[in-house]
Amino acid sequence: MGYITKATIQEVSDKIDALAVVGDYVRIEKRSGRYLGLCPFHHEKTPSFSVNPDLKLYHCFGCGKGGTIINFIMEMDKLSFPETVELLAKRFGVPVVYEHTGGDQLDTGMTKRIEERAELYSRVAGSFHYVLMEKPEGRAAKAYIISRGLCNEMIDRFRLGYAPADRRWLFTFLSGKGYSPEFLASSGLFSPKYPRSSFFADRLMFPIADRQGRTVAFGGRIMGGEGPKYINSPESEGYKKGQTLFAIDLAQPEIRKTREVYIAEGYMDVIALHQAGITNAVAPLGTAFTDEQAKLLRRWADRVFLIFDADLAGQNAVVKAILTCRNNGLAAGVVVPGGDPAGEKGAEAPGQTRFKDPADILKEAGAEVLQKRVKYTINDFKYLMDRGRALFDVSSSEGKARGVAFLFPYLQTLDSEVSRDACISSIAAAFGVDRGAVADDYRKTALGNKSQEAVRPSSAIRMNDELFLFAVVSIHQRLYPEVRSRLAIKEIEDPCAKDIFIALEECYAHDELGMDALLSRISAPHVRNFVIERGASNEFAANPEQLVADGIKRVEQKRLGRRLDDIVMKLRIVKAEAGIGGETSLEDLLDEKMHIDAELRRLRLKEDFD
Ligand code: ZN
């Protein structure tokens, strides 16, 4: 396998049904000839995200994100360029042709390495699973799983396994299958110091897959020996802890369907939830819930339910996760750890300590109780208010102030003044303080934070005749040959227009058409964005030939006008010096002036006839 050919990329770009592709992520509606939807990259209530199906561009007028449809999928699914092209090629029936002669897509090698590793990991997962189910060494681990109330169906679905205590077993096994020691040493499965010694030994194994279901890592729970209770595979090109969620591959269909997702703390919790039929449950991978993970979920879900441990660490994690959710446009609810004490009598035997987490509930009370328990949720704001009152001594005024301030980060995530206002009233009532004082304190905090925020670079490009022309041509690239035959690069004054001109010329020279090819050749982000914005706005759709002809004419006029000014100035200097200038003689300048006068007359005349 080598690089994907340019022809393939172009064919894929041509065949993409932009509305269908984007429609998988965003509900697009046609309004007055434009396709609009709610932006998946920022939180908004009125649509400012637009798709241009002809140019295969998207652009958000709210947050400024934009690009081609290939860029869109890369961004949404966190895929590399070749991965995205392959994915779209498959979907739109384009055969992918690879070439072996270099190119500029350096990450093709990475894609290949990720695929190779995923294949190895999948095989290893299968072997660990076999050891768990069939081998005497796996008995203790299997007994443990059964004791936690998990059924065989879940063991299969999650491909649970057992890594033998003998650290040399895996290397011997994989070498026997023909894998080279070098490949195995770089696989992340072995100790960096002792490349034949398995990273995981005597552990219950949880394979971790990415969204496409490729096995990218393992989590291992200790069964015997010493070491941390859980360890995870080291991060790699295809596996970043903060960007992956346990069981995301299995949970995705139900998340899409319900637009809701449960986030639990541990692998066992997730499996317990799935066993209870709550198949939209995932877990972070031994880290706090991250922005990246929230963004990943935001594509499919509107609401997150957090099921974390009732201990202090768990509850602190809930507070952070709520803010992460809200900052990424996800509403959050918190599953009450003990369930609703008033609602469900008998679920907990008297005197027994409260069930800690979903895995415990499943084990002690069964799937039905677990199903009911996860329905008892409170909204994030109420949860935080309770938390604020529990964390600070609200009998003192100092404690009250700190308890109130504890809620300010939440207020800041709200984008509606009305809901913020309502929250401020609730806070004042809950803490028994003056409403105006809460509002004042909040305003001070918010102002302090705002001054630290970086100012987003606005589209600094101001439209002019040259930019207008090149915007039209970049959108209607078939008209470019006309432009290049009439204008030379040195005749263009605006630096952004020059950038676009050069990129168009490069595409022309390489016989490439299309937005992807063009944008990939524009390196300045603000120029790229300018092209994307103009394309997405659809403003140059009607009669582009005329727009280009007019544009060329205006640019020529401007250029000649500039040259004329220049000559007139030089003439003045030459006259003032009453002699002959160095390189430019008076006659030459006068000649050129006459020529330009005639040319401008011609252009004006042409205008009158047009
Ligand atoms: Zn946006």
XYZ file of C-alpha atoms and ligand atoms in Angstrom:
611
model
C 0.000 0.000 0.000
C 1.295 3.475 -0.834
C -0.143 6.924 -1.211
C -3.639 7.448 -2.479
C -3.445 8.854 -5.991
C -4.573 12.388 -6.685
C -7.021 11.045 -9.245
C -8.683 8.945 -6.551
C -8.915 11.911 -4.202
C -10.456 13.981 -6.965
C -12.939 11.295 -7.899
C -13.956 10.881 -4.278
C -14.390 14.665 -3.969
C -16.532 14.658 -7.103
C -18.741 11.804 -5.975
C -19.320 12.918 -2.403
C -22.919 13.703 -1.651
C -22.154 16.560 0.714
C -25.645 16.832 2.136
C -25.842 13.104 2.849
C -22.414 13.008 4.486
C -22.939 16.061 6.664
C -26.532 14.984 7.271
C -25.237 12.031 9.280
C -24.026 14.481 11.895
C -26.095 17.606 11.497
C -29.740 18.093 10.608
C -29.605 20.242 7.474
C -32.536 22.296 6.261
C -32.920 24.213 3.055
C -33.719 27.853 3.651
C -33.932 30.393 0.871
C -31.686 28.359 -1.365
C -29.085 27.625 1.288
C -28.481 24.560 3.405
C -28.303 25.399 7.062
C -28.036 23.544 10.343
C -26.860 23.814 13.931
C -23.077 23.878 14.051
C -21.541 20.681 15.503
C -18.384 22.570 16.475
C -19.903 25.133 18.760
C -23.020 25.309 20.823
C -25.775 27.339 19.224
C -29.527 27.641 19.037
C -29.967 29.318 15.666
C -28.315 27.737 12.632
C -25.167 29.382 11.344
C -23.606 26.257 9.867
C -23.971 26.050 6.104
C -23.159 23.463 3.492
C -22.606 24.110 -0.172
C -23.365 20.790 -1.881
C -21.994 21.894 -5.271
C -18.618 23.023 -4.003
C -18.633 20.415 -1.218
C -17.762 22.998 1.371
C -19.020 23.681 4.840
C -18.680 26.796 6.883
C -19.962 28.083 10.184
C -20.591 31.806 10.358
C -20.736 31.540 14.136
C -17.410 29.990 15.045
C -15.603 30.344 11.738
C -14.904 26.646 11.182
C -14.988 25.539 7.622
C -13.445 23.423 4.910
C -14.199 20.692 2.439
C -16.378 17.709 3.190
C -13.230 15.609 3.548
C -12.019 18.117 6.185
C -15.419 17.883 7.854
C -15.198 14.119 8.297
C -11.577 14.387 9.432
C -12.632 16.860 12.084
C -15.784 15.029 13.175
C -14.381 11.525 13.232
C -10.818 12.505 14.126
C -9.462 10.665 11.125
C -6.395 11.326 9.029
C -6.718 12.535 5.449
C -6.077 9.098 3.862
C -8.414 7.381 6.305
C -11.158 9.828 5.408
C -10.625 9.430 1.688
C -10.733 5.648 2.094
C -13.916 5.874 4.145
C -15.690 8.138 1.672
C -14.388 6.152 -1.289
C -15.991 3.056 0.174
C -19.254 4.859 0.771
C -19.501 6.374 -2.696
C -18.144 3.370 -4.559
C -14.841 4.814 -5.736
C -12.020 2.281 -6.086
C -8.970 3.553 -4.196
C -5.779 3.520 -6.227
C -2.436 3.788 -4.449
C 0.827 4.892 -5.907
C 4.255 4.003 -4.652
C 6.129 7.092 -5.705
C 6.284 9.373 -2.660
C 3.979 12.301 -2.210
C 3.154 14.710 0.505
C 0.791 12.643 2.635
C 3.252 11.530 5.238
C 0.678 10.021 7.541
C -0.176 7.196 5.170
C 2.590 5.319 6.930
C 0.833 6.005 10.182
C -2.473 4.648 8.909
C -0.694 1.486 7.899
C 0.990 1.150 11.294
C -2.316 1.681 13.073
C -3.982 -0.972 10.925
C -1.170 -3.432 11.544
C -1.261 -2.855 15.248
C -5.052 -3.143 15.365
C -4.809 -6.467 13.591
C -2.230 -7.699 16.092
C -4.254 -6.441 19.057
C -7.393 -8.062 17.766
C -5.559 -11.366 17.481
C -4.125 -10.967 20.981
C -7.591 -10.146 22.335
C -8.854 -13.364 20.775
C -6.028 -15.356 22.362
C -6.580 -13.831 25.804
C -10.274 -14.591 25.443
C -9.502 -18.194 24.554
C -7.212 -18.545 27.583
C -9.971 -17.136 29.812
C -12.672 -19.409 28.504
C -10.834 -22.639 27.769
C -7.550 -22.821 29.663
C -6.997 -23.829 33.294
C -4.932 -20.655 33.868
C -8.006 -18.572 33.094
C -10.255 -20.230 35.654
C -9.695 -17.808 38.540
C -10.294 -14.768 36.332
C -13.432 -16.329 34.901
C -14.692 -17.178 38.358
C -14.128 -13.558 39.341
C -16.148 -12.265 36.371
C -19.001 -14.653 37.144
C -18.889 -13.610 40.801
C -19.405 -10.022 39.646
C -22.652 -11.131 38.051
C -21.574 -10.803 34.423
C -23.031 -13.278 31.955
C -21.272 -15.181 29.177
C -22.907 -13.044 26.526
C -21.166 -9.957 27.938
C -17.842 -11.797 28.237
C -18.123 -12.498 24.515
C -19.429 -9.095 23.487
C -16.677 -7.255 25.357
C -14.122 -9.931 24.372
C -12.895 -10.177 27.956
C -9.754 -12.222 28.353
C -6.989 -13.328 30.611
C -3.273 -12.529 30.243
C -1.301 -15.489 31.652
C 0.966 -14.930 34.631
C 3.960 -16.164 32.632
C 5.333 -12.966 31.092
C 7.135 -14.848 28.306
C 4.030 -16.613 27.076
C 2.791 -13.867 24.738
C 6.117 -13.351 22.979
C 6.566 -17.060 22.383
C 3.005 -17.360 21.152
C 3.215 -14.403 18.728
C 6.687 -15.317 17.447
C 5.277 -18.714 16.637
C 2.652 -16.970 14.477
C 5.411 -15.311 12.466
C 5.538 -11.793 13.941
C 9.021 -10.307 13.922
C 10.724 -9.398 17.221
C 11.119 -5.788 15.970
C 7.416 -5.419 15.237
C 6.505 -6.954 18.592
C 8.982 -4.725 20.434
C 7.257 -1.651 19.005
C 3.746 -3.010 19.596
C 3.141 -1.632 23.084
C 2.381 -5.129 24.346
C 5.796 -5.677 25.863
C 7.962 -4.051 28.465
C 10.118 -1.306 26.893
C 13.074 -2.594 28.906
C 12.583 -6.314 28.297
C 11.042 -6.613 24.834
C 10.141 -10.262 25.333
C 8.382 -9.686 28.612
C 4.645 -9.051 28.406
C 3.334 -5.718 29.703
C 0.232 -7.467 31.015
C 0.541 -10.588 33.185
C -1.969 -12.341 35.418
C -4.588 -9.760 34.555
C -8.208 -9.761 33.478
C -8.089 -8.121 30.087
C -10.474 -5.534 28.613
C -9.805 -4.823 24.938
C -10.359 -1.155 24.062
C -11.620 -0.331 20.585
C -11.845 2.935 18.711
C -15.053 4.159 17.071
C -14.470 2.036 14.015
C -14.230 -1.024 16.250
C -10.478 -1.437 15.759
C -8.732 -2.780 18.851
C -6.311 -0.029 19.858
C -5.396 -0.795 23.466
C -6.012 -2.982 26.501
C -6.982 -2.337 30.064
C -5.883 -4.975 32.554
C -7.246 -5.629 36.032
C -4.901 -7.288 38.447
C -5.803 -10.850 39.493
C -2.704 -11.836 41.468
C 0.758 -10.521 42.167
C 1.735 -6.941 42.796
C 1.027 -3.709 40.965
C -1.707 -1.187 40.387
C -5.278 -2.485 40.278
C -5.746 -1.334 36.686
C -3.164 -0.633 34.033
C -3.665 0.522 30.447
C -1.677 0.138 27.261
C 0.727 3.001 26.640
C -0.567 5.674 24.275
C 0.275 5.294 20.604
C -0.488 6.861 17.234
C -3.868 5.188 17.171
C -4.660 5.416 20.847
C -4.942 8.568 22.925
C -6.544 8.008 26.303
C -8.240 11.376 26.387
C -9.798 10.903 22.954
C -11.155 7.405 23.333
C -13.934 5.992 25.466
C -14.307 2.426 26.609
C -17.122 0.654 24.705
C -17.691 3.569 22.320
C -17.817 1.094 19.432
C -20.590 -0.912 21.087
C -22.487 2.049 22.522
C -22.542 4.211 19.414
C -25.760 2.873 17.809
C -27.821 3.356 20.957
C -26.286 6.784 21.632
C -27.261 7.877 18.135
C -30.752 6.512 18.623
C -31.495 7.963 22.053
C -29.196 11.003 21.814
C -28.283 10.166 25.402
C -25.209 8.583 26.885
C -24.284 7.193 30.277
C -20.772 7.753 31.517
C -19.593 5.392 34.233
C -16.226 5.261 35.934
C -15.038 1.739 35.355
C -14.996 -0.976 32.713
C -16.968 -3.322 34.953
C -19.639 -0.638 35.439
C -20.030 -0.191 31.700
C -20.371 -3.921 31.141
C -22.896 -4.172 33.980
C -24.958 -1.383 32.386
C -24.866 -3.069 28.986
C -25.964 -6.314 30.587
C -28.916 -4.462 32.101
C -29.866 -3.313 28.606
C -28.417 0.184 28.973
C -26.230 -0.149 25.922
C -25.481 3.576 25.569
C -22.925 3.426 28.373
C -19.221 4.246 28.062
C -16.324 5.068 30.394
C -13.240 7.287 30.216
C -9.980 5.350 30.215
C -8.521 5.893 33.633
C -8.502 9.668 33.218
C -10.915 12.490 33.922
C -13.628 13.038 31.333
C -11.990 15.306 28.738
C -13.129 17.995 26.306
C -12.131 15.718 23.440
C -14.356 12.960 24.760
C -17.228 15.412 25.254
C -16.835 16.625 21.664
C -16.818 13.058 20.449
C -20.092 12.348 22.235
C -21.632 15.672 21.218
C -21.816 14.437 17.642
C -24.438 11.926 18.561
C -25.775 12.912 21.962
C -27.524 15.904 23.517
C -27.497 14.684 27.083
C -25.041 12.894 29.334
C -25.843 11.016 32.526
C -22.988 10.652 34.945
C -22.780 7.564 37.136
C -19.749 8.019 39.333
C -18.771 6.586 42.686
C -20.322 8.125 45.766
C -16.895 8.713 47.326
C -15.175 12.078 47.350
C -13.016 11.378 44.299
C -16.051 10.239 42.354
C -18.104 13.263 43.318
C -15.281 15.663 42.472
C -15.057 13.976 39.106
C -18.792 14.587 38.624
C -18.355 18.333 39.217
C -15.582 18.515 36.629
C -17.473 16.344 34.159
C -20.572 18.562 34.414
C -18.548 21.613 33.432
C -16.837 19.708 30.630
C -20.240 18.615 29.310
C -21.764 22.089 29.516
C -18.760 23.738 27.904
C -19.191 21.390 24.982
C -22.900 21.841 24.549
C -24.032 18.708 26.355
C -26.731 18.856 29.014
C -25.820 16.778 32.037
C -27.698 14.804 34.637
C -26.291 12.956 37.605
C -27.471 9.524 38.607
C -28.108 9.591 42.338
C -25.709 7.010 43.739
C -28.098 5.390 46.179
C -31.139 5.601 43.957
C -34.251 7.363 45.144
C -34.575 6.434 48.800
C -38.267 7.298 48.911
C -39.180 5.628 45.651
C -37.767 2.189 45.785
C -38.324 0.393 49.016
C -36.776 -2.971 49.433
C -34.047 -2.478 46.861
C -31.621 -2.013 49.673
C -31.806 -4.296 52.644
C -31.993 -2.326 55.875
C -28.667 -1.824 57.562
C -26.735 -2.632 54.415
C -24.350 -0.020 53.081
C -25.484 1.708 49.950
C -24.504 0.153 46.650
C -21.410 1.809 45.378
C -21.486 1.569 41.612
C -23.393 -0.077 38.753
C -21.253 -3.218 38.905
C -22.144 -3.632 42.584
C -25.816 -2.998 41.928
C -25.838 -5.633 39.215
C -24.064 -8.121 41.432
C -26.170 -7.496 44.551
C -29.564 -6.675 43.148
C -29.639 -7.715 39.513
C -30.279 -6.111 36.157
C -33.813 -4.920 36.831
C -32.850 -2.880 39.860
C -29.917 -1.432 37.968
C -32.238 -0.418 35.147
C -34.475 1.402 37.604
C -31.599 2.966 39.478
C -30.124 4.741 36.496
C -33.458 6.473 35.956
C -33.066 8.407 39.210
C -31.192 11.428 38.055
C -31.044 15.006 39.163
C -30.100 17.854 36.891
C -26.581 19.171 36.986
C -27.418 22.538 38.527
C -29.317 21.027 41.417
C -26.505 18.562 41.925
C -23.907 21.341 42.088
C -26.001 23.362 44.530
C -26.252 20.366 46.858
C -22.554 19.822 46.429
C -21.751 23.464 47.186
C -23.729 23.283 50.395
C -22.046 20.021 51.376
C -18.515 21.222 50.672
C -18.622 24.548 52.515
C -19.741 25.578 55.943
C -22.745 27.594 54.882
C -23.549 28.683 58.421
C -20.728 31.234 58.141
C -20.827 34.145 55.723
C -17.361 33.200 54.461
C -18.575 29.652 53.739
C -21.665 31.009 52.002
C -19.541 33.201 49.753
C -17.326 30.266 48.826
C -20.289 27.969 48.291
C -21.863 30.557 45.989
C -18.587 31.084 44.115
C -18.356 27.298 43.648
C -21.318 27.630 41.259
C -19.885 30.448 39.130
C -18.007 28.191 36.688
C -21.335 26.532 35.940
C -23.055 29.877 35.365
C -20.336 30.701 32.909
C -21.109 27.696 30.758
C -24.684 28.905 30.167
C -25.183 30.857 27.002
C -28.576 32.261 27.874
C -28.843 35.293 30.118
C -32.339 34.205 31.071
C -31.261 30.840 32.437
C -28.263 32.410 34.120
C -30.572 34.876 35.778
C -32.870 32.102 36.989
C -29.870 30.196 38.362
C -28.646 33.258 40.249
C -32.053 33.553 41.918
C -31.980 29.866 42.894
C -28.466 30.203 44.305
C -29.463 33.232 46.378
C -32.448 31.355 47.771
C -30.509 28.153 48.445
C -27.691 29.893 50.300
C -29.887 32.485 51.974
C -28.059 35.461 50.526
C -29.084 38.592 48.684
C -29.752 38.061 44.991
C -28.095 41.317 43.977
C -24.945 40.376 45.868
C -24.706 37.029 44.030
C -25.172 38.784 40.696
C -22.508 41.372 41.568
C -19.989 38.769 42.675
C -20.626 36.759 39.565
C -20.192 39.762 37.292
C -16.811 40.510 38.852
C -15.626 36.936 38.390
C -16.917 36.762 34.834
C -15.249 40.046 33.890
C -11.977 38.869 35.370
C -12.130 35.745 33.251
C -13.150 37.482 30.074
C -10.133 39.771 29.981
C -7.955 36.673 29.931
C -9.726 35.176 26.953
C -7.850 35.419 23.703
C -9.588 37.496 21.088
C -10.542 35.302 18.176
C -8.942 36.571 15.016
C -11.833 37.869 12.953
C -11.768 37.528 9.213
C -9.325 40.368 8.761
C -9.585 40.259 4.998
C -11.395 43.172 3.402
C -12.919 42.545 0.029
C -11.425 44.341 -2.970
C -11.553 43.886 -6.742
C -8.641 41.471 -6.851
C -9.961 39.313 -4.041
C -13.404 39.347 -5.579
C -12.030 37.988 -8.835
C -10.010 35.255 -7.158
C -12.864 34.282 -4.894
C -15.049 33.732 -7.956
C -12.349 31.774 -9.777
C -11.516 29.584 -6.805
C -15.152 28.586 -6.706
C -15.461 28.215 -10.480
C -12.053 26.825 -11.256
C -12.865 25.944 -14.851
C -12.705 29.697 -15.520
C -9.141 29.934 -14.293
C -7.408 29.486 -17.705
C -9.071 32.698 -18.863
C -7.729 34.555 -15.819
C -4.174 33.291 -16.156
C -4.113 34.207 -19.841
C -5.103 37.776 -18.988
C -3.285 38.509 -15.739
C 0.218 37.894 -14.459
C 1.013 37.249 -10.821
C 3.150 40.375 -10.525
C 0.216 42.474 -11.605
C -1.735 41.509 -8.516
C -1.216 43.762 -5.554
C -3.275 42.251 -2.723
C -1.173 39.631 -0.887
C -4.149 37.348 -0.165
C -5.281 37.489 -3.780
C -1.694 36.635 -4.740
C -1.804 33.572 -2.447
C -4.964 32.328 -4.102
C -3.572 33.062 -7.545
C -0.428 31.028 -6.814
C -2.468 28.146 -5.401
C -4.719 28.153 -8.470
C -1.702 28.202 -10.746
C -0.200 25.233 -8.909
C -3.438 23.287 -9.247
C -3.550 24.227 -12.917
C 0.043 23.113 -13.440
C -0.661 19.775 -11.754
C -3.914 19.363 -13.586
C -5.903 19.253 -10.398
C -9.358 20.664 -9.939
C -11.516 20.977 -6.902
C -11.657 22.652 -3.546
C -9.565 20.057 -1.725
C -6.668 20.490 -4.099
C -6.907 24.265 -3.938
C -7.250 24.575 -0.171
C -4.397 22.170 0.426
C -2.173 24.587 -1.465
C -3.143 27.666 0.522
C -1.124 27.724 3.695
C -2.349 30.928 5.370
C -5.385 29.966 7.460
C -7.119 33.321 7.043
C -6.856 33.056 3.261
C -8.152 29.497 3.341
C -11.037 30.638 5.490
C -11.760 33.486 3.141
C -12.122 31.040 0.223
C -14.249 28.669 2.297
C -16.508 31.435 3.541
C -17.090 32.837 0.097
C -17.759 29.367 -1.243
C -20.183 28.470 1.490
C -22.029 31.754 1.142
C -23.144 30.818 -2.355
C -22.893 34.466 -3.414
C -21.065 33.779 -6.673
C -23.378 31.076 -7.955
C -25.125 33.080 -10.673
C -23.407 33.781 -13.998
C -19.790 33.250 -12.935
C -18.505 33.859 -16.497
C -19.751 37.423 -16.334
C -18.362 37.871 -12.810
C -14.947 36.702 -13.964
C -14.960 38.858 -17.103
C -15.956 41.913 -15.073
C -13.434 41.016 -12.414
C -10.543 40.737 -14.881
C -11.504 44.055 -16.397
C -11.622 45.839 -13.060
C -8.309 44.359 -11.990
C -6.724 45.448 -15.273
C -8.133 48.919 -14.900
C -6.797 49.185 -11.382
C -3.416 47.919 -12.427
C -3.178 50.323 -15.334
C -4.357 53.128 -13.114
C -1.586 52.340 -10.655
C 0.969 52.195 -13.433
C -0.251 55.493 -14.791
C 0.099 57.190 -11.430
C 3.564 55.773 -11.242
C 4.511 57.113 -14.665
C 3.025 60.509 -14.015
C 5.068 60.720 -10.852
C 8.236 59.658 -12.621
C 7.598 62.137 -15.376
C 7.382 64.864 -12.792
C 10.666 63.810 -11.299
C 12.328 63.558 -14.680
C 11.013 66.988 -15.647
C 12.116 68.453 -12.340
C 15.594 67.098 -12.823
C 15.428 68.477 -16.366
C 17.413 65.676 -17.756
C 17.331 62.043 -18.692
C 16.608 59.513 -15.945
C 18.926 56.574 -15.314
C 17.242 53.594 -16.938
C 13.982 55.090 -17.973
C 14.081 57.687 -20.659
C 11.455 60.351 -20.925
C 10.333 58.984 -24.302
C 9.795 55.519 -22.874
C 7.634 56.846 -20.096
C 5.590 59.009 -22.415
C 5.199 56.085 -24.746
C 3.922 53.886 -21.994
C 1.605 56.580 -20.725
C 0.030 56.909 -24.137
C -0.330 53.202 -24.393
C -2.011 52.986 -20.992
C -4.336 55.855 -21.752
C -5.413 54.032 -24.886
C -5.844 50.747 -23.011
C -7.967 52.370 -20.330
C -10.101 54.006 -22.974
C -10.558 50.643 -24.616
C -11.621 49.040 -21.353
C -14.064 51.843 -20.613
C -15.483 51.597 -24.106
C -15.843 47.845 -23.700
C -17.704 48.472 -20.473
C -20.194 50.709 -22.270
C -20.921 47.996 -24.779
C -21.080 45.140 -22.245
Zn -19.772 26.828 14.564
